[in-house]
PDB file of N, CA and C in Angstrom:
ATOM      1  N   LYS A   1       0.846  -1.189   0.000  1.00  0.00           N
ATOM      2  CA  LYS A   1       0.000   0.000   0.000  1.00  0.00           C
ATOM      3  C   LYS A   1       0.884   1.242   0.000  1.00  0.00           C
ATOM      4  N   THR A   2       0.426   2.246  -0.675  1.00  0.00           N
ATOM      5  CA  THR A   2       1.141   3.514  -0.678  1.00  0.00           C
ATOM      6  C   THR A   2       0.198   4.618  -0.247  1.00  0.00           C
ATOM      7  N   VAL A   3       0.739   5.629   0.377  1.00  0.00           N
ATOM      8  CA  VAL A   3      -0.062   6.772   0.777  1.00  0.00           C
ATOM      9  C   VAL A   3      -0.566   7.461  -0.482  1.00  0.00           C
ATOM     10  N   GLY A   4      -1.818   7.803  -0.502  1.00  0.00           N
ATOM     11  CA  GLY A   4      -2.381   8.528  -1.629  1.00  0.00           C
ATOM     12  C   GLY A   4      -3.165   7.664  -2.592  1.00  0.00           C
ATOM     13  N   ASP A   5      -3.138   6.342  -2.421  1.00  0.00           N
ATOM     14  CA  ASP A   5      -3.918   5.497  -3.328  1.00  0.00           C
ATOM     15  C   ASP A   5      -5.328   5.260  -2.807  1.00  0.00           C
ATOM     16  N   GLY A   6      -5.668   5.909  -1.692  1.00  0.00           N
ATOM     17  CA  GLY A   6      -7.005   5.789  -1.138  1.00  0.00           C
ATOM     18  C   GLY A   6      -7.157   4.673  -0.132  1.00  0.00           C
ATOM     19  N   SER A   7      -6.137   3.827   0.026  1.00  0.00           N
ATOM     20  CA  SER A   7      -6.266   2.703   0.946  1.00  0.00           C
ATOM     21  C   SER A   7      -5.769   3.036   2.346  1.00  0.00           C
ATOM     22  N   LEU A   8      -5.075   4.146   2.495  1.00  0.00           N
ATOM     23  CA  LEU A   8      -4.600   4.570   3.810  1.00  0.00           C
ATOM     24  C   LEU A   8      -5.185   5.941   4.139  1.00  0.00           C
ATOM     25  N   PRO A   9      -5.387   6.237   5.415  1.00  0.00           N
ATOM     26  CA  PRO A   9      -5.898   7.559   5.772  1.00  0.00           C
ATOM     27  C   PRO A   9      -4.850   8.628   5.454  1.00  0.00           C
ATOM     28  N   PRO A  10      -5.284   9.877   5.308  1.00  0.00           N
ATOM     29  CA  PRO A  10      -4.309  10.936   5.031  1.00  0.00           C
ATOM     30  C   PRO A  10      -3.348  11.112   6.193  1.00  0.00           C
ATOM     31  N   ILE A  11      -2.180  11.598   5.891  1.00  0.00           N
ATOM     32  CA  ILE A  11      -1.180  11.870   6.924  1.00  0.00           C
ATOM     33  C   ILE A  11      -1.420  13.279   7.456  1.00  0.00           C
ATOM     34  N   VAL A  12      -1.456  13.413   8.752  1.00  0.00           N
ATOM     35  CA  VAL A  12      -1.602  14.721   9.378  1.00  0.00           C
ATOM     36  C   VAL A  12      -0.348  14.972  10.189  1.00  0.00           C
ATOM     37  N   ASP A  13       0.368  16.022   9.853  1.00  0.00           N
ATOM     38  CA  ASP A  13       1.574  16.389  10.583  1.00  0.00           C
ATOM     39  C   ASP A  13       1.236  17.586  11.448  1.00  0.00           C
ATOM     40  N   SER A  14       0.970  17.350  12.704  1.00  0.00           N
ATOM     41  CA  SER A  14       0.599  18.449  13.593  1.00  0.00           C
ATOM     42  C   SER A  14       1.717  18.802  14.564  1.00  0.00           C
ATOM     43  N   GLY A  15       2.898  18.250  14.356  1.00  0.00           N
ATOM     44  CA  GLY A  15       3.982  18.480  15.304  1.00  0.00           C
ATOM     45  C   GLY A  15       5.063  19.413  14.814  1.00  0.00           C
ATOM     46  N   THR A  16       4.913  19.973  13.617  1.00  0.00           N
ATOM     47  CA  THR A  16       5.944  20.872  13.115  1.00  0.00           C
ATOM     48  C   THR A  16       5.461  22.306  13.161  1.00  0.00           C
ATOM     49  N   GLY A  17       6.357  23.210  12.843  1.00  0.00           N
ATOM     50  CA  GLY A  17       6.052  24.635  12.910  1.00  0.00           C
ATOM     51  C   GLY A  17       5.231  25.155  11.745  1.00  0.00           C
ATOM     52  N   GLY A  18       4.825  24.334  10.830  1.00  0.00           N
ATOM     53  CA  GLY A  18       4.022  24.794   9.705  1.00  0.00           C
ATOM     54  C   GLY A  18       4.556  24.269   8.393  1.00  0.00           C
ATOM     55  N   LEU A  19       4.098  24.860   7.315  1.00  0.00           N
ATOM     56  CA  LEU A  19       4.478  24.450   5.977  1.00  0.00           C
ATOM     57  C   LEU A  19       5.577  25.363   5.463  1.00  0.00           C
ATOM     58  N   THR A  20       6.673  24.791   4.988  1.00  0.00           N
ATOM     59  CA  THR A  20       7.707  25.590   4.350  1.00  0.00           C
ATOM     60  C   THR A  20       7.672  25.324   2.858  1.00  0.00           C
ATOM     61  N   MET A  21       7.963  26.361   2.079  1.00  0.00           N
ATOM     62  CA  MET A  21       7.938  26.234   0.625  1.00  0.00           C
ATOM     63  C   MET A  21       8.904  27.252   0.036  1.00  0.00           C
ATOM     64  N   PRO A  22       9.286  27.050  -1.222  1.00  0.00           N
ATOM     65  CA  PRO A  22      10.164  28.026  -1.866  1.00  0.00           C
ATOM     66  C   PRO A  22       9.541  29.425  -1.844  1.00  0.00           C
ATOM     67  N   GLN A  23      10.384  30.433  -1.711  1.00  0.00           N
ATOM     68  CA  GLN A  23       9.915  31.819  -1.613  1.00  0.00           C
ATOM     69  C   GLN A  23       9.014  32.202  -2.782  1.00  0.00           C
ATOM     70  N   GLU A  24       9.341  31.738  -3.973  1.00  0.00           N
ATOM     71  CA  GLU A  24       8.536  32.057  -5.154  1.00  0.00           C
ATOM     72  C   GLU A  24       7.089  31.603  -4.981  1.00  0.00           C
ATOM     73  N   LEU A  25       6.894  30.409  -4.429  1.00  0.00           N
ATOM     74  CA  LEU A  25       5.535  29.925  -4.179  1.00  0.00           C
ATOM     75  C   LEU A  25       4.869  30.709  -3.054  1.00  0.00           C
ATOM     76  N   LEU A  26       5.645  31.000  -2.020  1.00  0.00           N
ATOM     77  CA  LEU A  26       5.096  31.736  -0.882  1.00  0.00           C
ATOM     78  C   LEU A  26       4.652  33.135  -1.300  1.00  0.00           C
ATOM     79  N   ASN A  27       5.355  33.744  -2.256  1.00  0.00           N
ATOM     80  CA  ASN A  27       4.938  35.059  -2.747  1.00  0.00           C
ATOM     81  C   ASN A  27       3.517  34.995  -3.304  1.00  0.00           C
ATOM     82  N   GLY A  28       3.187  33.912  -3.997  1.00  0.00           N
ATOM     83  CA  GLY A  28       1.828  33.735  -4.511  1.00  0.00           C
ATOM     84  C   GLY A  28       0.818  33.574  -3.392  1.00  0.00           C
ATOM     85  N   VAL A  29       1.204  32.872  -2.339  1.00  0.00           N
ATOM     86  CA  VAL A  29       0.327  32.715  -1.166  1.00  0.00           C
ATOM     87  C   VAL A  29       0.091  34.082  -0.532  1.00  0.00           C
ATOM     88  N   HIS A  30       1.142  34.873  -0.376  1.00  0.00           N
ATOM     89  CA  HIS A  30       1.014  36.223   0.198  1.00  0.00           C
ATOM     90  C   HIS A  30       0.033  37.052  -0.625  1.00  0.00           C
ATOM     91  N   GLN A  31       0.203  36.999  -1.939  1.00  0.00           N
ATOM     92  CA  GLN A  31      -0.665  37.775  -2.825  1.00  0.00           C
ATOM     93  C   GLN A  31      -2.119  37.348  -2.660  1.00  0.00           C
ATOM     94  N   GLU A  32      -2.355  36.036  -2.622  1.00  0.00           N
ATOM     95  CA  GLU A  32      -3.723  35.537  -2.460  1.00  0.00           C
ATOM     96  C   GLU A  32      -4.301  35.962  -1.111  1.00  0.00           C
ATOM     97  N   ALA A  33      -3.526  35.854  -0.041  1.00  0.00           N
ATOM     98  CA  ALA A  33      -4.005  36.247   1.293  1.00  0.00           C
ATOM     99  C   ALA A  33      -4.320  37.739   1.333  1.00  0.00           C
ATOM    100  N   ASN A  34      -3.490  38.555   0.718  1.00  0.00           N
ATOM    101  CA  ASN A  34      -3.746  39.991   0.687  1.00  0.00           C
ATOM    102  C   ASN A  34      -4.977  40.318  -0.156  1.00  0.00           C
ATOM    103  N   ASN A  35      -5.187  39.582  -1.256  1.00  0.00           N
ATOM    104  CA  ASN A  35      -6.398  39.780  -2.060  1.00  0.00           C
ATOM    105  C   ASN A  35      -7.646  39.446  -1.248  1.00  0.00           C
ATOM    106  N   ILE A  36      -7.584  38.338  -0.519  1.00  0.00           N
ATOM    107  CA  ILE A  36      -8.716  37.936   0.325  1.00  0.00           C
ATOM    108  C   ILE A  36      -8.959  38.988   1.408  1.00  0.00           C
ATOM    109  N   ALA A  37      -7.874  39.456   2.024  1.00  0.00           N
ATOM    110  CA  ALA A  37      -7.993  40.452   3.098  1.00  0.00           C
ATOM    111  C   ALA A  37      -8.627  41.743   2.597  1.00  0.00           C
ATOM    112  N   SER A  38      -8.279  42.149   1.382  1.00  0.00           N
ATOM    113  CA  SER A  38      -8.784  43.425   0.865  1.00  0.00           C
ATOM    114  C   SER A  38     -10.176  43.315   0.252  1.00  0.00           C
ATOM    115  N   LYS A  39     -10.632  42.096  -0.020  1.00  0.00           N
ATOM    116  CA  LYS A  39     -11.945  41.928  -0.654  1.00  0.00           C
ATOM    117  C   LYS A  39     -12.912  41.184   0.246  1.00  0.00           C
ATOM    118  N   GLN A  40     -12.707  39.889   0.443  1.00  0.00           N
ATOM    119  CA  GLN A  40     -13.658  39.068   1.190  1.00  0.00           C
ATOM    120  C   GLN A  40     -13.620  39.313   2.695  1.00  0.00           C
ATOM    121  N   CYS A  41     -12.489  39.781   3.205  1.00  0.00           N
ATOM    122  CA  CYS A  41     -12.349  39.994   4.654  1.00  0.00           C
ATOM    123  C   CYS A  41     -12.031  41.458   4.965  1.00  0.00           C
ATOM    124  N   LYS A  42     -12.523  42.342   4.122  1.00  0.00           N
ATOM    125  CA  LYS A  42     -12.186  43.769   4.224  1.00  0.00           C
ATOM    126  C   LYS A  42     -12.511  44.365   5.592  1.00  0.00           C
ATOM    127  N   SER A  43     -13.686  44.052   6.131  1.00  0.00           N
ATOM    128  CA  SER A  43     -14.070  44.650   7.414  1.00  0.00           C
ATOM    129  C   SER A  43     -13.250  44.108   8.582  1.00  0.00           C
ATOM    130  N   GLN A  44     -12.776  42.853   8.468  1.00  0.00           N
ATOM    131  CA  GLN A  44     -11.986  42.256   9.551  1.00  0.00           C
ATOM    132  C   GLN A  44     -10.487  42.583   9.434  1.00  0.00           C
ATOM    133  N   CYS A  45     -10.044  42.932   8.245  1.00  0.00           N
ATOM    134  CA  CYS A  45      -8.599  43.108   7.984  1.00  0.00           C
ATOM    135  C   CYS A  45      -8.269  44.521   7.519  1.00  0.00           C
ATOM    136  N   LYS A  46      -8.843  45.521   8.129  1.00  0.00           N
ATOM    137  CA  LYS A  46      -8.632  46.912   7.727  1.00  0.00           C
ATOM    138  C   LYS A  46      -7.161  47.301   7.833  1.00  0.00           C
ATOM    139  N   ASN A  47      -6.606  47.763   6.716  1.00  0.00           N
ATOM    140  CA  ASN A  47      -5.236  48.311   6.668  1.00  0.00           C
ATOM    141  C   ASN A  47      -4.179  47.386   7.246  1.00  0.00           C
ATOM    142  N   ILE A  48      -4.280  46.106   6.964  1.00  0.00           N
ATOM    143  CA  ILE A  48      -3.321  45.140   7.489  1.00  0.00           C
ATOM    144  C   ILE A  48      -2.537  44.534   6.333  1.00  0.00           C
ATOM    145  N   ALA A  49      -1.207  44.614   6.414  1.00  0.00           N
ATOM    146  CA  ALA A  49      -0.354  43.869   5.495  1.00  0.00           C
ATOM    147  C   ALA A  49      -0.254  42.476   6.100  1.00  0.00           C
ATOM    148  N   ILE A  50      -0.677  41.473   5.349  1.00  0.00           N
ATOM    149  CA  ILE A  50      -0.926  40.162   5.922  1.00  0.00           C
ATOM    150  C   ILE A  50       0.314  39.430   6.415  1.00  0.00           C
ATOM    151  N   PHE A  51       1.425  39.553   5.767  1.00  0.00           N
ATOM    152  CA  PHE A  51       2.510  38.654   6.136  1.00  0.00           C
ATOM    153  C   PHE A  51       3.617  39.267   6.960  1.00  0.00           C
ATOM    154  N   TRP A  52       4.169  38.412   7.810  1.00  0.00           N
ATOM    155  CA  TRP A  52       5.315  38.659   8.666  1.00  0.00           C
ATOM    156  C   TRP A  52       5.035  39.669   9.753  1.00  0.00           C
ATOM    157  N   GLN A  53       3.815  39.613  10.243  1.00  0.00           N
ATOM    158  CA  GLN A  53       3.448  40.371  11.429  1.00  0.00           C
ATOM    159  C   GLN A  53       2.285  39.655  12.107  1.00  0.00           C
ATOM    160  N   ILE A  54       2.024  40.031  13.328  1.00  0.00           N
ATOM    161  CA  ILE A  54       0.875  39.499  14.063  1.00  0.00           C
ATOM    162  C   ILE A  54      -0.397  40.048  13.415  1.00  0.00           C
ATOM    163  N   VAL A  55      -1.387  39.181  13.259  1.00  0.00           N
ATOM    164  CA  VAL A  55      -2.660  39.558  12.638  1.00  0.00           C
ATOM    165  C   VAL A  55      -3.762  39.363  13.674  1.00  0.00           C
ATOM    166  N   PRO A  56      -4.709  40.302  13.771  1.00  0.00           N
ATOM    167  CA  PRO A  56      -5.815  40.149  14.727  1.00  0.00           C
ATOM    168  C   PRO A  56      -6.644  38.893  14.439  1.00  0.00           C
ATOM    169  N   GLU A  57      -7.229  38.364  15.478  1.00  0.00           N
ATOM    170  CA  GLU A  57      -7.989  37.116  15.379  1.00  0.00           C
ATOM    171  C   GLU A  57      -9.088  37.167  14.322  1.00  0.00           C
ATOM    172  N   SER A  58      -9.862  38.240  14.295  1.00  0.00           N
ATOM    173  CA  SER A  58     -10.976  38.308  13.344  1.00  0.00           C
ATOM    174  C   SER A  58     -10.486  38.244  11.903  1.00  0.00           C
ATOM    175  N   CYS A  59      -9.367  38.876  11.613  1.00  0.00           N
ATOM    176  CA  CYS A  59      -8.791  38.858  10.268  1.00  0.00           C
ATOM    177  C   CYS A  59      -8.270  37.458   9.925  1.00  0.00           C
ATOM    178  N   ALA A  60      -7.496  36.879  10.817  1.00  0.00           N
ATOM    179  CA  ALA A  60      -6.927  35.547  10.577  1.00  0.00           C
ATOM    180  C   ALA A  60      -8.017  34.505  10.388  1.00  0.00           C
ATOM    181  N   ARG A  61      -9.029  34.529  11.228  1.00  0.00           N
ATOM    182  CA  ARG A  61     -10.111  33.546  11.119  1.00  0.00           C
ATOM    183  C   ARG A  61     -10.872  33.702   9.799  1.00  0.00           C
ATOM    184  N   CYS A  62     -11.092  34.937   9.375  1.00  0.00           N
ATOM    185  CA  CYS A  62     -11.795  35.168   8.119  1.00  0.00           C
ATOM    186  C   CYS A  62     -10.979  34.621   6.946  1.00  0.00           C
ATOM    187  N   ILE A  63      -9.697  34.937   6.897  1.00  0.00           N
ATOM    188  CA  ILE A  63      -8.851  34.456   5.804  1.00  0.00           C
ATOM    189  C   ILE A  63      -8.760  32.934   5.832  1.00  0.00           C
ATOM    190  N   ASN A  64      -8.577  32.346   7.004  1.00  0.00           N
ATOM    191  CA  ASN A  64      -8.494  30.882   7.104  1.00  0.00           C
ATOM    192  C   ASN A  64      -9.750  30.199   6.560  1.00  0.00           C
ATOM    193  N   LYS A  65     -10.908  30.851   6.683  1.00  0.00           N
ATOM    194  CA  LYS A  65     -12.158  30.253   6.203  1.00  0.00           C
ATOM    195  C   LYS A  65     -12.222  30.199   4.682  1.00  0.00           C
ATOM    196  N   VAL A  66     -11.618  31.153   4.002  1.00  0.00           N
ATOM    197  CA  VAL A  66     -11.777  31.234   2.543  1.00  0.00           C
ATOM    198  C   VAL A  66     -10.482  31.007   1.753  1.00  0.00           C
ATOM    199  N   MET A  67      -9.360  30.856   2.449  1.00  0.00           N
ATOM    200  CA  MET A  67      -8.085  30.631   1.753  1.00  0.00           C
ATOM    201  C   MET A  67      -8.141  29.301   1.013  1.00  0.00           C
ATOM    202  N   PRO A  68      -7.810  29.306  -0.283  1.00  0.00           N
ATOM    203  CA  PRO A  68      -7.790  28.036  -1.017  1.00  0.00           C
ATOM    204  C   PRO A  68      -6.727  27.090  -0.452  1.00  0.00           C
ATOM    205  N   ASP A  69      -6.945  25.815  -0.642  1.00  0.00           N
ATOM    206  CA  ASP A  69      -5.952  24.826  -0.228  1.00  0.00           C
ATOM    207  C   ASP A  69      -4.707  24.973  -1.099  1.00  0.00           C
ATOM    208  N   PHE A  70      -3.551  24.688  -0.522  1.00  0.00           N
ATOM    209  CA  PHE A  70      -2.301  24.649  -1.278  1.00  0.00           C
ATOM    210  C   PHE A  70      -2.142  23.223  -1.792  1.00  0.00           C
ATOM    211  N   VAL A  71      -1.943  23.077  -3.087  1.00  0.00           N
ATOM    212  CA  VAL A  71      -1.794  21.752  -3.691  1.00  0.00           C
ATOM    213  C   VAL A  71      -0.526  21.732  -4.529  1.00  0.00           C
ATOM    214  N   ALA A  72       0.373  20.814  -4.208  1.00  0.00           N
ATOM    215  CA  ALA A  72       1.588  20.596  -5.000  1.00  0.00           C
ATOM    216  C   ALA A  72       1.444  19.250  -5.702  1.00  0.00           C
ATOM    217  N   ASN A  73       1.470  19.272  -7.017  1.00  0.00           N
ATOM    218  CA  ASN A  73       1.347  18.042  -7.802  1.00  0.00           C
ATOM    219  C   ASN A  73       2.730  17.492  -8.125  1.00  0.00           C
ATOM    220  N   PHE A  74       2.899  16.204  -7.883  1.00  0.00           N
ATOM    221  CA  PHE A  74       4.175  15.545  -8.127  1.00  0.00           C
ATOM    222  C   PHE A  74       4.071  14.500  -9.228  1.00  0.00           C
ATOM    223  N   GLY A  75       3.020  14.556 -10.035  1.00  0.00           N
ATOM    224  CA  GLY A  75       2.840  13.631 -11.146  1.00  0.00           C
ATOM    225  C   GLY A  75       2.251  12.309 -10.712  1.00  0.00           C
ATOM    226  N   SER A  76       1.749  11.565 -11.696  1.00  0.00           N
ATOM    227  CA  SER A  76       1.180  10.230 -11.477  1.00  0.00           C
ATOM    228  C   SER A  76       0.218  10.193 -10.291  1.00  0.00           C
ATOM    229  N   ASN A  77      -0.666  11.180 -10.220  1.00  0.00           N
ATOM    230  CA  ASN A  77      -1.660  11.259  -9.146  1.00  0.00           C
ATOM    231  C   ASN A  77      -1.059  11.356  -7.751  1.00  0.00           C
ATOM    232  N   LYS A  78       0.149  11.883  -7.659  1.00  0.00           N
ATOM    233  CA  LYS A  78       0.779  12.104  -6.358  1.00  0.00           C
ATOM    234  C   LYS A  78       0.770  13.597  -6.087  1.00  0.00           C
ATOM    235  N   LYS A  79       0.180  13.953  -4.963  1.00  0.00           N
ATOM    236  CA  LYS A  79       0.124  15.363  -4.635  1.00  0.00           C
ATOM    237  C   LYS A  79       0.132  15.572  -3.126  1.00  0.00           C
ATOM    238  N   LEU A  80       0.533  16.756  -2.768  1.00  0.00           N
ATOM    239  CA  LEU A  80       0.531  17.187  -1.382  1.00  0.00           C
ATOM    240  C   LEU A  80      -0.531  18.274  -1.273  1.00  0.00           C
ATOM    241  N   GLU A  81      -1.486  18.070  -0.394  1.00  0.00           N
ATOM    242  CA  GLU A  81      -2.544  19.052  -0.185  1.00  0.00           C
ATOM    243  C   GLU A  81      -2.478  19.557   1.252  1.00  0.00           C
ATOM    244  N   VAL A  82      -2.510  20.880   1.392  1.00  0.00           N
ATOM    245  CA  VAL A  82      -2.511  21.496   2.717  1.00  0.00           C
ATOM    246  C   VAL A  82      -3.723  22.416   2.785  1.00  0.00           C
ATOM    247  N   SER A  83      -4.537  22.208   3.773  1.00  0.00           N
ATOM    248  CA  SER A  83      -5.755  22.988   3.919  1.00  0.00           C
ATOM    249  C   SER A  83      -5.437  24.472   4.099  1.00  0.00           C
ATOM    250  N   GLY A  84      -6.151  25.302   3.334  1.00  0.00           N
ATOM    251  CA  GLY A  84      -5.979  26.749   3.461  1.00  0.00           C
ATOM    252  C   GLY A  84      -6.332  27.249   4.851  1.00  0.00           C
ATOM    253  N   SER A  85      -7.116  26.472   5.576  1.00  0.00           N
ATOM    254  CA  SER A  85      -7.518  26.876   6.925  1.00  0.00           C
ATOM    255  C   SER A  85      -6.367  26.827   7.926  1.00  0.00           C
ATOM    256  N   THR A  86      -5.209  26.339   7.500  1.00  0.00           N
ATOM    257  CA  THR A  86      -4.052  26.266   8.403  1.00  0.00           C
ATOM    258  C   THR A  86      -3.080  27.420   8.200  1.00  0.00           C
ATOM    259  N   LEU A  87      -3.438  28.386   7.360  1.00  0.00           N
ATOM    260  CA  LEU A  87      -2.503  29.474   7.047  1.00  0.00           C
ATOM    261  C   LEU A  87      -2.060  30.241   8.285  1.00  0.00           C
ATOM    262  N   PHE A  88      -2.999  30.560   9.179  1.00  0.00           N
ATOM    263  CA  PHE A  88      -2.659  31.294  10.401  1.00  0.00           C
ATOM    264  C   PHE A  88      -2.858  30.416  11.630  1.00  0.00           C
ATOM    265  N   TYR A  89      -2.013  30.605  12.614  1.00  0.00           N
ATOM    266  CA  TYR A  89      -2.154  29.895  13.891  1.00  0.00           C
ATOM    267  C   TYR A  89      -2.119  30.907  15.024  1.00  0.00           C
ATOM    268  N   GLU A  90      -2.762  30.560  16.111  1.00  0.00           N
ATOM    269  CA  GLU A  90      -2.746  31.436  17.283  1.00  0.00           C
ATOM    270  C   GLU A  90      -1.419  31.259  18.000  1.00  0.00           C
ATOM    271  N   THR A  91      -0.699  32.342  18.206  1.00  0.00           N
ATOM    272  CA  THR A  91       0.664  32.280  18.739  1.00  0.00           C
ATOM    273  C   THR A  91       0.716  31.698  20.142  1.00  0.00           C
ATOM    274  N   THR A  92      -0.220  32.059  20.971  1.00  0.00           N
ATOM    275  CA  THR A  92      -0.337  31.543  22.337  1.00  0.00           C
ATOM    276  C   THR A  92      -1.831  31.344  22.586  1.00  0.00           C
ATOM    277  N   PRO A  93      -2.216  30.234  23.195  1.00  0.00           N
ATOM    278  CA  PRO A  93      -3.646  30.027  23.444  1.00  0.00           C
ATOM    279  C   PRO A  93      -4.302  31.238  24.112  1.00  0.00           C
ATOM    280  N   TYR A  94      -5.448  31.634  23.580  1.00  0.00           N
ATOM    281  CA  TYR A  94      -6.268  32.728  24.096  1.00  0.00           C
ATOM    282  C   TYR A  94      -5.641  34.114  23.950  1.00  0.00           C
ATOM    283  N   SER A  95      -4.571  34.218  23.143  1.00  0.00           N
ATOM    284  CA  SER A  95      -3.934  35.524  22.961  1.00  0.00           C
ATOM    285  C   SER A  95      -4.690  36.394  21.962  1.00  0.00           C
ATOM    286  N   GLY A  96      -5.407  35.750  21.026  1.00  0.00           N
ATOM    287  CA  GLY A  96      -6.082  36.506  19.987  1.00  0.00           C
ATOM    288  C   GLY A  96      -5.135  37.031  18.925  1.00  0.00           C
ATOM    289  N   GLU A  97      -3.858  36.625  19.001  1.00  0.00           N
ATOM    290  CA  GLU A  97      -2.850  37.059  18.033  1.00  0.00           C
ATOM    291  C   GLU A  97      -2.480  35.875  17.144  1.00  0.00           C
ATOM    292  N   TYR A  98      -2.519  36.104  15.852  1.00  0.00           N
ATOM    293  CA  TYR A  98      -2.271  35.043  14.879  1.00  0.00           C
ATOM    294  C   TYR A  98      -1.085  35.411  13.998  1.00  0.00           C
ATOM    295  N   TYR A  99      -0.376  34.391  13.576  1.00  0.00           N
ATOM    296  CA  TYR A  99       0.814  34.576  12.743  1.00  0.00           C
ATOM    297  C   TYR A  99       0.781  33.529  11.625  1.00  0.00           C
ATOM    298  N   PRO A 100       1.310  33.848  10.446  1.00  0.00           N
ATOM    299  CA  PRO A 100       1.318  32.864   9.357  1.00  0.00           C
ATOM    300  C   PRO A 100       2.130  31.617   9.726  1.00  0.00           C
ATOM    301  N   SER A 101       1.578  30.452   9.432  1.00  0.00           N
ATOM    302  CA  SER A 101       2.295  29.204   9.716  1.00  0.00           C
ATOM    303  C   SER A 101       2.969  28.646   8.472  1.00  0.00           C
ATOM    304  N   TRP A 102       2.796  29.312   7.338  1.00  0.00           N
ATOM    305  CA  TRP A 102       3.476  28.900   6.116  1.00  0.00           C
ATOM    306  C   TRP A 102       4.636  29.852   5.917  1.00  0.00           C
ATOM    307  N   SER A 103       5.823  29.345   5.667  1.00  0.00           N
ATOM    308  CA  SER A 103       7.012  30.181   5.620  1.00  0.00           C
ATOM    309  C   SER A 103       7.969  29.767   4.515  1.00  0.00           C
ATOM    310  N   PRO A 104       8.951  30.630   4.209  1.00  0.00           N
ATOM    311  CA  PRO A 104       9.919  30.287   3.159  1.00  0.00           C
ATOM    312  C   PRO A 104      10.851  29.173   3.621  1.00  0.00           C
ATOM    313  N   GLY A 105      11.203  28.339   2.682  1.00  0.00           N
ATOM    314  CA  GLY A 105      12.116  27.235   2.976  1.00  0.00           C
ATOM    315  C   GLY A 105      13.151  27.113   1.885  1.00  0.00           C
ATOM    316  N   ALA A 106      13.350  25.915   1.406  1.00  0.00           N
ATOM    317  CA  ALA A 106      14.337  25.644   0.370  1.00  0.00           C
ATOM    318  C   ALA A 106      13.992  26.392  -0.921  1.00  0.00           C
ATOM    319  N   LEU A 107      14.979  26.571  -1.764  1.00  0.00           N
ATOM    320  CA  LEU A 107      14.752  27.257  -3.036  1.00  0.00           C
ATOM    321  C   LEU A 107      13.905  26.445  -3.980  1.00  0.00           C
ATOM    322  N   THR A 108      13.963  25.114  -3.878  1.00  0.00           N
ATOM    323  CA  THR A 108      13.150  24.245  -4.720  1.00  0.00           C
ATOM    324  C   THR A 108      12.679  23.063  -3.900  1.00  0.00           C
ATOM    325  N   PHE A 109      11.707  22.348  -4.407  1.00  0.00           N
ATOM    326  CA  PHE A 109      11.265  21.121  -3.742  1.00  0.00           C
ATOM    327  C   PHE A 109      12.259  20.040  -4.006  1.00  0.00           C
TER     328      PHE A 109
END
């Protein structure tokens, strides 16, 4: 059996600091998050530059609800899917402060 053929449950990695990806891909994520913030979450994300700063809870929760999933295709029906709802995480329980959990990593996959 191989992961992804439907015979095994999906893998959930909840023990790492988030998703890392090449900066070029992350730039697209930033652009999408800022588009969502300025349009679909305008009232919750007033005058906020989305990345590399603390984001208020209402803004982060709104973006997490509508952020598209990140999908990396590796050919032959092999892909990595990360739910868009994981883009922001609460820095400390009950703090109301959220920070992006997707960050720059290697230059290529």
